[in-house]
mmCIF file of C-alpha atoms and ligand atoms in Angstrom:
data_model
loop_
_atom_site.group_PDB
_atom_site.id
_atom_site.type_symbol
_atom_site.label_atom_id
_atom_site.label_comp_id
_atom_site.label_asym_id
_atom_site.label_seq_id
_atom_site.Cartn_x
_atom_site.Cartn_y
_atom_site.Cartn_z
ATOM 1 C CA GLU S 1115 -37.780 -19.058 -33.300
ATOM 2 C CA PRO S 1116 -35.470 -16.175 -34.309
ATOM 3 C CA LYS S 1117 -32.694 -15.366 -31.846
ATOM 4 C CA ASN S 1118 -30.748 -12.280 -30.907
ATOM 5 C CA VAL S 1119 -27.125 -13.207 -31.700
ATOM 6 C CA ALA S 1120 -23.886 -11.409 -30.783
ATOM 7 C CA ILE S 1121 -20.440 -12.008 -32.280
ATOM 8 C CA VAL S 1122 -17.554 -10.986 -29.994
ATOM 9 C CA GLY S 1123 -14.397 -10.437 -32.064
ATOM 10 C CA ALA S 1124 -16.479 -9.687 -35.155
ATOM 11 C CA THR S 1125 -13.584 -8.265 -37.187
ATOM 12 C CA GLY S 1126 -11.220 -11.224 -36.647
ATOM 13 C CA ALA S 1127 -10.708 -14.004 -39.207
ATOM 14 C CA VAL S 1128 -13.033 -16.330 -37.262
ATOM 15 C CA GLY S 1129 -15.555 -13.583 -36.408
ATOM 16 C CA VAL S 1130 -15.964 -12.686 -40.072
ATOM 17 C CA GLU S 1131 -16.423 -16.385 -40.910
ATOM 18 C CA MET S 1132 -19.026 -16.756 -38.124
ATOM 19 C CA LEU S 1133 -21.077 -13.956 -39.721
ATOM 20 C CA GLN S 1134 -20.787 -15.671 -43.109
ATOM 21 C CA CYS S 1135 -21.817 -19.058 -41.680
ATOM 22 C CA LEU S 1136 -24.893 -17.497 -39.987
ATOM 23 C CA GLU S 1137 -25.848 -15.947 -43.336
ATOM 24 C CA GLN S 1138 -25.077 -18.934 -45.569
ATOM 25 C CA ARG S 1139 -26.853 -21.410 -43.266
ATOM 26 C CA ASN S 1140 -29.853 -19.147 -42.857
ATOM 27 C CA PHE S 1141 -29.567 -19.201 -39.071
ATOM 28 C CA PRO S 1142 -32.774 -17.698 -37.550
ATOM 29 C CA VAL S 1143 -31.268 -14.362 -36.490
ATOM 30 C CA LYS S 1144 -33.686 -11.714 -35.164
ATOM 31 C CA ASN S 1145 -30.958 -9.107 -34.457
ATOM 32 C CA LEU S 1146 -27.196 -9.426 -34.984
ATOM 33 C CA THR S 1147 -24.943 -7.471 -32.591
ATOM 34 C CA LEU S 1148 -21.281 -7.079 -33.609
ATOM 35 C CA LEU S 1149 -18.850 -6.467 -30.746
ATOM 36 C CA ALA S 1150 -15.142 -5.703 -30.922
ATOM 37 C CA SER S 1151 -12.445 -3.479 -29.390
ATOM 38 C CA ALA S 1152 -12.756 0.313 -29.305
ATOM 39 C CA ARG S 1153 -10.420 0.352 -32.294
ATOM 40 C CA SER S 1154 -13.037 -1.351 -34.473
ATOM 41 C CA ALA S 1155 -16.142 0.323 -32.980
ATOM 42 C CA GLY S 1156 -17.945 2.395 -35.591
ATOM 43 C CA LYS S 1157 -16.786 0.263 -38.532
ATOM 44 C CA ARG S 1158 -19.595 -1.477 -40.440
ATOM 45 C CA MET S 1159 -20.089 -5.045 -41.649
ATOM 46 C CA THR S 1160 -22.791 -6.354 -43.975
ATOM 47 C CA PHE S 1161 -25.227 -9.073 -42.886
ATOM 48 C CA ARG S 1162 -28.095 -10.171 -45.157
ATOM 49 C CA GLY S 1163 -27.598 -7.080 -47.305
ATOM 50 C CA ALA S 1164 -27.881 -4.673 -44.385
ATOM 51 C CA GLU S 1165 -24.994 -2.720 -42.864
ATOM 52 C CA ILE S 1166 -24.440 -3.259 -39.132
ATOM 53 C CA GLU S 1167 -22.281 -0.915 -37.062
ATOM 54 C CA ILE S 1168 -19.707 -2.575 -34.808
ATOM 55 C CA GLN S 1169 -20.087 -1.633 -31.137
ATOM 56 C CA GLU S 1170 -17.391 -1.566 -28.496
ATOM 57 C CA LEU S 1171 -17.521 -4.643 -26.232
ATOM 58 C CA THR S 1172 -18.512 -3.841 -22.636
ATOM 59 C CA HIS S 1173 -19.962 -5.891 -19.781
ATOM 60 C CA ASP S 1174 -23.370 -4.392 -20.623
ATOM 61 C CA SER S 1175 -23.296 -5.467 -24.273
ATOM 62 C CA PHE S 1176 -25.373 -8.604 -23.707
ATOM 63 C CA GLN S 1177 -28.809 -7.376 -22.612
ATOM 64 C CA GLY S 1178 -31.416 -9.290 -24.643
ATOM 65 C CA ILE S 1179 -28.815 -11.480 -26.355
ATOM 66 C CA ASP S 1180 -29.809 -15.166 -26.708
ATOM 67 C CA ILE S 1181 -26.555 -16.547 -28.160
ATOM 68 C CA ALA S 1182 -23.092 -14.963 -27.883
ATOM 69 C CA LEU S 1183 -20.392 -16.344 -30.194
ATOM 70 C CA PHE S 1184 -16.939 -15.465 -28.817
ATOM 71 C CA SER S 1185 -13.715 -15.464 -30.821
ATOM 72 C CA ALA S 1186 -11.520 -12.688 -29.424
ATOM 73 C CA GLY S 1187 -8.890 -14.646 -27.510
ATOM 74 C CA GLY S 1188 -8.870 -16.303 -24.101
ATOM 75 C CA GLY S 1189 -8.443 -13.086 -22.144
ATOM 76 C CA ILE S 1190 -11.573 -11.473 -23.563
ATOM 77 C CA SER S 1191 -13.548 -14.703 -23.074
ATOM 78 C CA LYS S 1192 -12.421 -15.034 -19.453
ATOM 79 C CA GLU S 1193 -13.388 -11.408 -18.744
ATOM 80 C CA PHE S 1194 -16.677 -11.099 -20.651
ATOM 81 C CA ALA S 1195 -18.213 -14.595 -21.092
ATOM 82 C CA PRO S 1196 -19.484 -14.691 -17.477
ATOM 83 C CA SER S 1197 -21.220 -11.305 -17.988
ATOM 84 C CA ALA S 1198 -22.849 -12.592 -21.176
ATOM 85 C CA ALA S 1199 -24.053 -15.737 -19.391
ATOM 86 C CA ALA S 1200 -25.272 -13.652 -16.426
ATOM 87 C CA ALA S 1201 -27.331 -11.561 -18.872
ATOM 88 C CA GLY S 1202 -29.046 -14.776 -19.989
ATOM 89 C CA ALA S 1203 -27.091 -15.520 -23.174
ATOM 90 C CA ILE S 1204 -25.716 -18.936 -24.056
ATOM 91 C CA VAL S 1205 -22.006 -18.392 -24.745
ATOM 92 C CA ILE S 1206 -20.261 -20.465 -27.433
ATOM 93 C CA ASP S 1207 -16.589 -19.737 -26.871
ATOM 94 C CA ASN S 1208 -13.932 -20.432 -29.508
ATOM 95 C CA SER S 1209 -11.037 -19.675 -27.121
ATOM 96 C CA SER S 1210 -9.269 -22.202 -24.893
ATOM 97 C CA ALA S 1211 -10.394 -20.338 -21.738
ATOM 98 C CA PHE S 1212 -13.075 -22.785 -20.531
ATOM 99 C CA ARG S 1213 -12.494 -25.949 -22.614
ATOM 100 C CA MET S 1214 -11.202 -28.121 -19.786
ATOM 101 C CA GLU S 1215 -13.638 -26.942 -17.085
ATOM 102 C CA ASP S 1216 -15.773 -29.863 -15.831
ATOM 103 C CA ASP S 1217 -19.039 -27.870 -16.063
ATOM 104 C CA VAL S 1218 -18.369 -26.584 -19.573
ATOM 105 C CA PRO S 1219 -19.202 -28.956 -22.451
ATOM 106 C CA LEU S 1220 -16.576 -29.206 -25.232
ATOM 107 C CA VAL S 1221 -18.544 -29.979 -28.394
ATOM 108 C CA VAL S 1222 -18.111 -31.175 -31.959
ATOM 109 C CA PRO S 1223 -21.768 -31.522 -33.047
ATOM 110 C CA GLU S 1224 -21.187 -34.610 -35.224
ATOM 111 C CA ILE S 1225 -19.406 -36.371 -32.337
ATOM 112 C CA ASN S 1226 -20.912 -35.325 -28.971
ATOM 113 C CA GLY S 1227 -23.637 -32.830 -29.880
ATOM 114 C CA ASP S 1228 -25.878 -34.017 -27.046
ATOM 115 C CA GLN S 1229 -23.369 -32.471 -24.589
ATOM 116 C CA ALA S 1230 -24.328 -29.000 -25.853
ATOM 117 C CA LEU S 1231 -27.652 -29.248 -24.035
ATOM 118 C CA LYS S 1232 -25.925 -29.496 -20.627
ATOM 119 C CA ALA S 1233 -24.303 -26.101 -20.065
ATOM 120 C CA PRO S 1234 -24.876 -25.281 -16.368
ATOM 121 C CA ARG S 1235 -22.762 -22.097 -16.605
ATOM 122 C CA GLY S 1236 -24.351 -21.017 -19.868
ATOM 123 C CA ILE S 1237 -20.980 -21.543 -21.552
ATOM 124 C CA ILE S 1238 -20.178 -24.119 -24.272
ATOM 125 C CA ALA S 1239 -16.599 -24.421 -25.504
ATOM 126 C CA ASN S 1240 -15.543 -24.854 -29.122
ATOM 127 C CA PRO S 1241 -12.537 -27.217 -29.352
ATOM 128 C CA ASN S 1242 -9.187 -26.291 -30.857
ATOM 129 C CA CYS S 1243 -9.152 -26.351 -34.655
ATOM 130 C CA SER S 1244 -6.562 -29.118 -35.141
ATOM 131 C CA THR S 1245 -8.397 -31.234 -32.560
ATOM 132 C CA ILE S 1246 -11.766 -30.782 -34.354
ATOM 133 C CA ILE S 1247 -10.345 -31.705 -37.763
ATOM 134 C CA THR S 1248 -8.427 -34.728 -36.428
ATOM 135 C CA LEU S 1249 -11.447 -36.052 -34.508
ATOM 136 C CA MET S 1250 -13.746 -35.607 -37.517
ATOM 137 C CA ALA S 1251 -11.569 -38.279 -39.150
ATOM 138 C CA LEU S 1252 -11.155 -40.465 -36.051
ATOM 139 C CA ALA S 1253 -14.682 -40.508 -34.563
ATOM 140 C CA PRO S 1254 -16.139 -42.809 -37.271
ATOM 141 C CA LEU S 1255 -13.140 -45.143 -36.867
ATOM 142 C CA HIS S 1256 -13.549 -45.081 -33.076
ATOM 143 C CA SER S 1257 -17.172 -46.216 -33.497
ATOM 144 C CA ALA S 1258 -16.038 -49.033 -35.781
ATOM 145 C CA PHE S 1259 -12.865 -50.274 -34.097
ATOM 146 C CA GLY S 1260 -12.503 -48.695 -30.619
ATOM 147 C CA LEU S 1261 -9.813 -45.970 -30.552
ATOM 148 C CA LYS S 1262 -6.884 -46.545 -28.189
ATOM 149 C CA SER S 1263 -4.112 -44.152 -29.186
ATOM 150 C CA ILE S 1264 -3.204 -41.349 -31.575
ATOM 151 C CA ILE S 1265 0.182 -40.312 -32.922
ATOM 152 C CA ALA S 1266 -0.284 -37.148 -34.974
ATOM 153 C CA SER S 1267 1.728 -34.497 -36.782
ATOM 154 C CA THR S 1268 -0.119 -31.362 -37.815
ATOM 155 C CA TYR S 1269 0.569 -29.035 -40.765
ATOM 156 C CA GLN S 1270 -1.224 -25.915 -39.546
ATOM 157 C CA ALA S 1271 -2.305 -22.979 -41.710
ATOM 158 C CA VAL S 1272 -1.291 -19.441 -40.788
ATOM 159 C CA SER S 1273 -4.979 -18.503 -40.400
ATOM 160 C CA GLY S 1274 -4.695 -20.222 -37.011
ATOM 161 C CA SER S 1275 -2.777 -17.109 -35.936
ATOM 162 C CA GLY S 1276 -5.656 -14.933 -37.150
ATOM 163 C CA ALA S 1277 -5.663 -12.288 -39.873
ATOM 164 C CA GLN S 1278 -2.145 -11.259 -38.825
ATOM 165 C CA GLY S 1279 -0.848 -14.705 -39.693
ATOM 166 C CA ILE S 1280 -2.355 -14.605 -43.159
ATOM 167 C CA LEU S 1281 -0.903 -11.110 -43.711
ATOM 168 C CA GLU S 1282 2.551 -12.239 -42.548
ATOM 169 C CA LEU S 1283 2.646 -15.078 -45.089
ATOM 170 C CA GLU S 1284 1.414 -12.827 -47.911
ATOM 171 C CA GLU S 1285 3.986 -10.118 -47.089
ATOM 172 C CA GLN S 1286 6.819 -12.636 -46.868
ATOM 173 C CA ILE S 1287 5.886 -14.218 -50.208
ATOM 174 C CA GLN S 1288 6.100 -10.750 -51.805
ATOM 175 C CA ALA S 1289 9.371 -9.994 -50.035
ATOM 176 C CA MET S 1290 10.933 -13.280 -51.120
ATOM 177 C CA ALA S 1291 9.819 -12.707 -54.723
ATOM 178 C CA LYS S 1292 11.519 -9.292 -54.699
ATOM 179 C CA GLY S 1293 14.590 -10.539 -52.879
ATOM 180 C CA ASP S 1294 13.831 -8.184 -49.992
ATOM 181 C CA PRO S 1295 14.891 -9.046 -46.426
ATOM 182 C CA ILE S 1296 12.297 -10.964 -44.364
ATOM 183 C CA THR S 1297 11.642 -9.823 -40.787
ATOM 184 C CA PRO S 1298 9.362 -12.273 -38.903
ATOM 185 C CA LYS S 1299 6.766 -10.531 -36.687
ATOM 186 C CA VAL S 1300 4.080 -13.140 -35.845
ATOM 187 C CA TYR S 1301 6.387 -16.168 -35.784
ATOM 188 C CA GLN S 1302 9.862 -16.881 -34.416
ATOM 189 C CA HIS S 1303 11.179 -17.590 -37.927
ATOM 190 C CA PRO S 1304 10.186 -16.717 -41.500
ATOM 191 C CA ILE S 1305 7.119 -18.775 -42.458
ATOM 192 C CA VAL S 1306 7.543 -18.424 -46.243
ATOM 193 C CA SER S 1307 9.276 -21.466 -47.681
ATOM 194 C CA ASN S 1308 9.691 -22.748 -44.129
ATOM 195 C CA VAL S 1309 7.967 -24.883 -41.460
ATOM 196 C CA ILE S 1310 7.969 -23.998 -37.730
ATOM 197 C CA PRO S 1311 7.541 -26.756 -35.081
ATOM 198 C CA GLU S 1312 6.175 -24.288 -32.513
ATOM 199 C CA VAL S 1313 2.395 -23.631 -32.222
ATOM 200 C CA ASP S 1314 1.319 -21.930 -28.978
ATOM 201 C CA ALA S 1315 3.677 -21.870 -25.955
ATOM 202 C CA PHE S 1316 6.186 -24.541 -24.928
ATOM 203 C CA THR S 1317 5.515 -26.287 -21.594
ATOM 204 C CA GLU S 1318 7.894 -27.952 -19.118
ATOM 205 C CA SER S 1319 7.207 -31.299 -20.806
ATOM 206 C CA GLY S 1320 8.766 -30.140 -24.070
ATOM 207 C CA TYR S 1321 5.338 -30.346 -25.712
ATOM 208 C CA THR S 1322 3.607 -27.119 -26.747
ATOM 209 C CA LYS S 1323 0.158 -26.195 -25.403
ATOM 210 C CA GLU S 1324 -1.234 -26.870 -28.895
ATOM 211 C CA GLU S 1325 0.137 -30.432 -28.832
ATOM 212 C CA LEU S 1326 -1.355 -31.076 -25.403
ATOM 213 C CA LYS S 1327 -4.768 -29.752 -26.551
ATOM 214 C CA MET S 1328 -5.088 -32.762 -28.881
ATOM 215 C CA LEU S 1329 -4.546 -35.043 -25.842
ATOM 216 C CA HIS S 1330 -6.762 -33.334 -23.255
ATOM 217 C CA GLU S 1331 -9.541 -32.204 -25.607
ATOM 218 C CA GLY S 1332 -9.532 -35.555 -27.426
ATOM 219 C CA ARG S 1333 -10.112 -37.414 -24.144
ATOM 220 C CA LYS S 1334 -12.960 -35.064 -23.139
ATOM 221 C CA ILE S 1335 -14.795 -34.977 -26.494
ATOM 222 C CA LEU S 1336 -14.633 -38.760 -27.061
ATOM 223 C CA ASN S 1337 -15.120 -39.468 -23.349
ATOM 224 C CA LEU S 1338 -12.021 -41.676 -23.408
ATOM 225 C CA PRO S 1339 -10.047 -40.790 -20.253
ATOM 226 C CA GLU S 1340 -7.435 -43.443 -21.092
ATOM 227 C CA LEU S 1341 -6.880 -42.267 -24.666
ATOM 228 C CA ARG S 1342 -3.145 -41.871 -25.370
ATOM 229 C CA VAL S 1343 -2.105 -39.049 -27.695
ATOM 230 C CA SER S 1344 1.331 -37.885 -28.813
ATOM 231 C CA CYS S 1345 1.268 -34.927 -31.146
ATOM 232 C CA THR S 1346 3.691 -32.641 -32.971
ATOM 233 C CA CYS S 1347 2.161 -29.354 -34.160
ATOM 234 C CA VAL S 1348 3.860 -27.537 -37.024
ATOM 235 C CA ARG S 1349 3.062 -24.207 -38.693
ATOM 236 C CA VAL S 1350 3.292 -24.372 -42.480
ATOM 237 C CA PRO S 1351 2.993 -21.747 -45.266
ATOM 238 C CA VAL S 1352 -0.643 -22.589 -46.099
ATOM 239 C CA VAL S 1353 -3.354 -19.921 -45.763
ATOM 240 C CA ARG S 1354 -6.519 -21.537 -44.351
ATOM 241 C CA SER S 1355 -6.595 -25.330 -44.086
ATOM 242 C CA HIS S 1356 -4.947 -27.565 -41.506
ATOM 243 C CA SER S 1357 -3.651 -30.996 -42.528
ATOM 244 C CA ILE S 1358 -2.915 -33.746 -40.026
ATOM 245 C CA SER S 1359 -0.973 -36.999 -40.504
ATOM 246 C CA VAL S 1360 -2.362 -39.582 -38.073
ATOM 247 C CA THR S 1361 -1.396 -43.038 -36.865
ATOM 248 C CA ALA S 1362 -4.300 -44.395 -34.826
ATOM 249 C CA GLN S 1363 -4.327 -47.662 -32.857
ATOM 250 C CA PHE S 1364 -7.543 -49.521 -32.093
ATOM 251 C CA ASP S 1365 -8.816 -52.314 -29.877
ATOM 252 C CA GLN S 1366 -10.051 -54.347 -32.817
ATOM 253 C CA GLU S 1367 -8.632 -55.619 -36.093
ATOM 254 C CA VAL S 1368 -8.731 -52.968 -38.817
ATOM 255 C CA SER S 1369 -8.754 -52.996 -42.606
ATOM 256 C CA VAL S 1370 -8.636 -50.193 -45.173
ATOM 257 C CA GLU S 1371 -11.922 -51.333 -46.682
ATOM 258 C CA ALA S 1372 -13.683 -51.383 -43.308
ATOM 259 C CA ALA S 1373 -12.165 -47.984 -42.486
ATOM 260 C CA ARG S 1374 -13.428 -46.414 -45.700
ATOM 261 C CA ALA S 1375 -16.848 -48.007 -45.082
ATOM 262 C CA ALA S 1376 -16.942 -46.507 -41.578
ATOM 263 C CA TYR S 1377 -17.295 -43.014 -43.116
ATOM 264 C CA ALA S 1378 -20.412 -43.876 -45.108
ATOM 265 C CA GLY S 1379 -23.276 -41.577 -44.088
ATOM 266 C CA LYS S 1380 -21.143 -39.658 -41.586
ATOM 267 C CA PRO S 1381 -21.874 -35.901 -41.906
ATOM 268 C CA GLY S 1382 -19.033 -33.370 -42.142
ATOM 269 C CA VAL S 1383 -16.356 -35.785 -43.346
ATOM 270 C CA ALA S 1384 -15.754 -37.441 -46.718
ATOM 271 C CA VAL S 1385 -13.211 -39.913 -48.081
ATOM 272 C CA ARG S 1386 -10.944 -38.784 -50.904
ATOM 273 C CA ASP S 1387 -8.625 -41.761 -51.238
ATOM 274 C CA ASN S 1388 -7.574 -43.251 -54.536
ATOM 275 C CA PRO S 1389 -3.778 -43.565 -54.899
ATOM 276 C CA ALA S 1390 -4.109 -45.070 -58.395
ATOM 277 C CA GLU S 1391 -5.772 -41.801 -59.443
ATOM 278 C CA ARG S 1392 -3.381 -39.805 -57.206
ATOM 279 C CA LEU S 1393 -6.484 -38.672 -55.297
ATOM 280 C CA TYR S 1394 -6.033 -37.546 -51.684
ATOM 281 C CA PRO S 1395 -6.987 -34.431 -49.658
ATOM 282 C CA VAL S 1396 -5.000 -31.213 -50.123
ATOM 283 C CA PRO S 1397 -5.546 -27.855 -48.284
ATOM 284 C CA LEU S 1398 -6.569 -25.912 -51.390
ATOM 285 C CA ASP S 1399 -9.477 -28.341 -51.896
ATOM 286 C CA THR S 1400 -10.976 -27.876 -48.407
ATOM 287 C CA THR S 1401 -10.504 -24.098 -48.083
ATOM 288 C CA GLY S 1402 -13.886 -22.380 -47.790
ATOM 289 C CA LYS S 1403 -15.644 -25.756 -47.644
ATOM 290 C CA ASP S 1404 -17.558 -27.359 -44.744
ATOM 291 C CA ASP S 1405 -16.365 -30.970 -44.985
ATOM 292 C CA CYS S 1406 -13.099 -32.435 -43.734
ATOM 293 C CA LEU S 1407 -11.500 -34.831 -46.232
ATOM 294 C CA VAL S 1408 -9.721 -38.104 -45.336
ATOM 295 C CA GLY S 1409 -7.289 -40.059 -47.520
ATOM 296 C CA ARG S 1410 -4.011 -42.007 -47.625
ATOM 297 C CA ILE S 1411 -5.790 -44.623 -45.491
ATOM 298 C CA ARG S 1412 -3.510 -47.626 -45.029
ATOM 299 C CA LYS S 1413 -2.600 -50.255 -42.435
ATOM 300 C CA ASN S 1414 0.270 -49.070 -40.281
ATOM 301 C CA LEU S 1415 3.434 -51.139 -40.842
ATOM 302 C CA VAL S 1416 4.689 -50.941 -37.259
ATOM 303 C CA PHE S 1417 1.791 -51.375 -34.817
ATOM 304 C CA ASN S 1418 -0.995 -53.985 -34.655
ATOM 305 C CA ASN S 1419 -4.609 -52.867 -35.237
ATOM 306 C CA ALA S 1420 -3.354 -49.493 -36.457
ATOM 307 C CA LEU S 1421 -4.223 -47.263 -39.425
ATOM 308 C CA ASP S 1422 -2.344 -44.362 -40.980
ATOM 309 C CA LEU S 1423 -4.392 -41.584 -42.544
ATOM 310 C CA TRP S 1424 -4.229 -37.983 -43.708
ATOM 311 C CA VAL S 1425 -7.060 -35.518 -42.894
ATOM 312 C CA VAL S 1426 -7.501 -31.964 -44.127
ATOM 313 C CA GLY S 1427 -10.055 -29.303 -43.135
ATOM 314 C CA ASP S 1428 -10.629 -25.563 -43.279
ATOM 315 C CA GLN S 1429 -9.259 -24.195 -39.984
ATOM 316 C CA VAL S 1430 -11.359 -21.022 -39.999
ATOM 317 C CA ARG S 1431 -14.572 -22.817 -40.976
ATOM 318 C CA LYS S 1432 -14.994 -26.321 -39.510
ATOM 319 C CA GLY S 1433 -11.975 -25.687 -37.279
ATOM 320 C CA ALA S 1434 -13.688 -22.719 -35.644
ATOM 321 C CA ALA S 1435 -16.603 -20.649 -37.036
ATOM 322 C CA LEU S 1436 -18.752 -23.383 -38.615
ATOM 323 C CA ASN S 1437 -18.394 -25.667 -35.595
ATOM 324 C CA ALA S 1438 -19.520 -22.817 -33.308
ATOM 325 C CA VAL S 1439 -22.534 -22.009 -35.510
ATOM 326 C CA GLN S 1440 -23.436 -25.706 -35.689
ATOM 327 C CA ILE S 1441 -23.443 -25.786 -31.875
ATOM 328 C CA ALA S 1442 -25.789 -22.772 -31.950
ATOM 329 C CA GLU S 1443 -28.029 -24.692 -34.370
ATOM 330 C CA LEU S 1444 -28.215 -27.552 -31.858
ATOM 331 C CA LEU S 1445 -29.615 -25.102 -29.297
HETATM 332 C C1 LIG D 2769 -3.492 -22.183 -34.206
HETATM 333 N N1 LIG D 2769 -5.007 -23.842 -33.297
HETATM 334 O O1 LIG D 2769 -3.600 -22.783 -35.280
HETATM 335 C C2 LIG D 2769 -4.362 -22.567 -33.025
HETATM 336 C C3 LIG D 2769 -5.364 -21.505 -32.715
HETATM 337 N N2 LIG D 2769 -6.299 -21.339 -33.765
HETATM 338 O O2 LIG D 2769 -2.685 -21.245 -34.016
#
């Protein structure tokens, strides 16, 4: 029956997309509460043709809320998610704040949706966008051949840095066109006509937090504690879709035909793979769309029982907002 839903971080790139997903998927919303910082309070957003005024987020914002979708950064989630849960809401959190907590399920509905029904703290975590998109391509292959290891390089859209990232790329494209100087604000280097091998903070290991998310979240979501993952995450001048180049090793013999067949009937992912027709996934084709696309499937030339593939998906949608709304639909 209809639910009272709150979006925390309603004005952010993901928050806006969450509202659109609720609307487009006809989620049974009784009342929609939009919560954001004091700076955004008072602004209005439109939901199902009606204007809704944004309210300032406080610890008392969750009375009567059934489902609270959070996408306002880890700090806000850490501070306010417990209050939302205490008020009786189920929290679906897009930040990394709770993902690795043992009593918080980390859910991609098409892969481990049943976990969403076991949320003892009233908090369910949405995985990192590049992890979701990569696993949408690997889960069907894991079922078919038994996944052992992943070597991945990501090509991550600037939307992963939020609206500010999209603005930075747009501004720098203009500046470059006019021959104006380029002063990076969001990233360490110019992102226009460049690629930056630094997503999230560096750790002692030399890997960034983003690269380690693929390892730790991949193990938890697939329930494969021995899964080996080595990942390089790169920011590229693309607006909204992440692309990932993957080499995956399996327990069993693999073939391209069997791999393509493994995707048949799998929701949320589709094969676009026909080299003769120069058909393969590209970011502009997945932007604004629900499905992740997989192509360039071929047997790896170095390792046994290994496949190379290329997967692309909309970072704001399936990488964040859509996945969160799909978890809400499971509830
Ligand atoms: C990024 N995955 O792309 C991170 C957070 N969305 O920056």
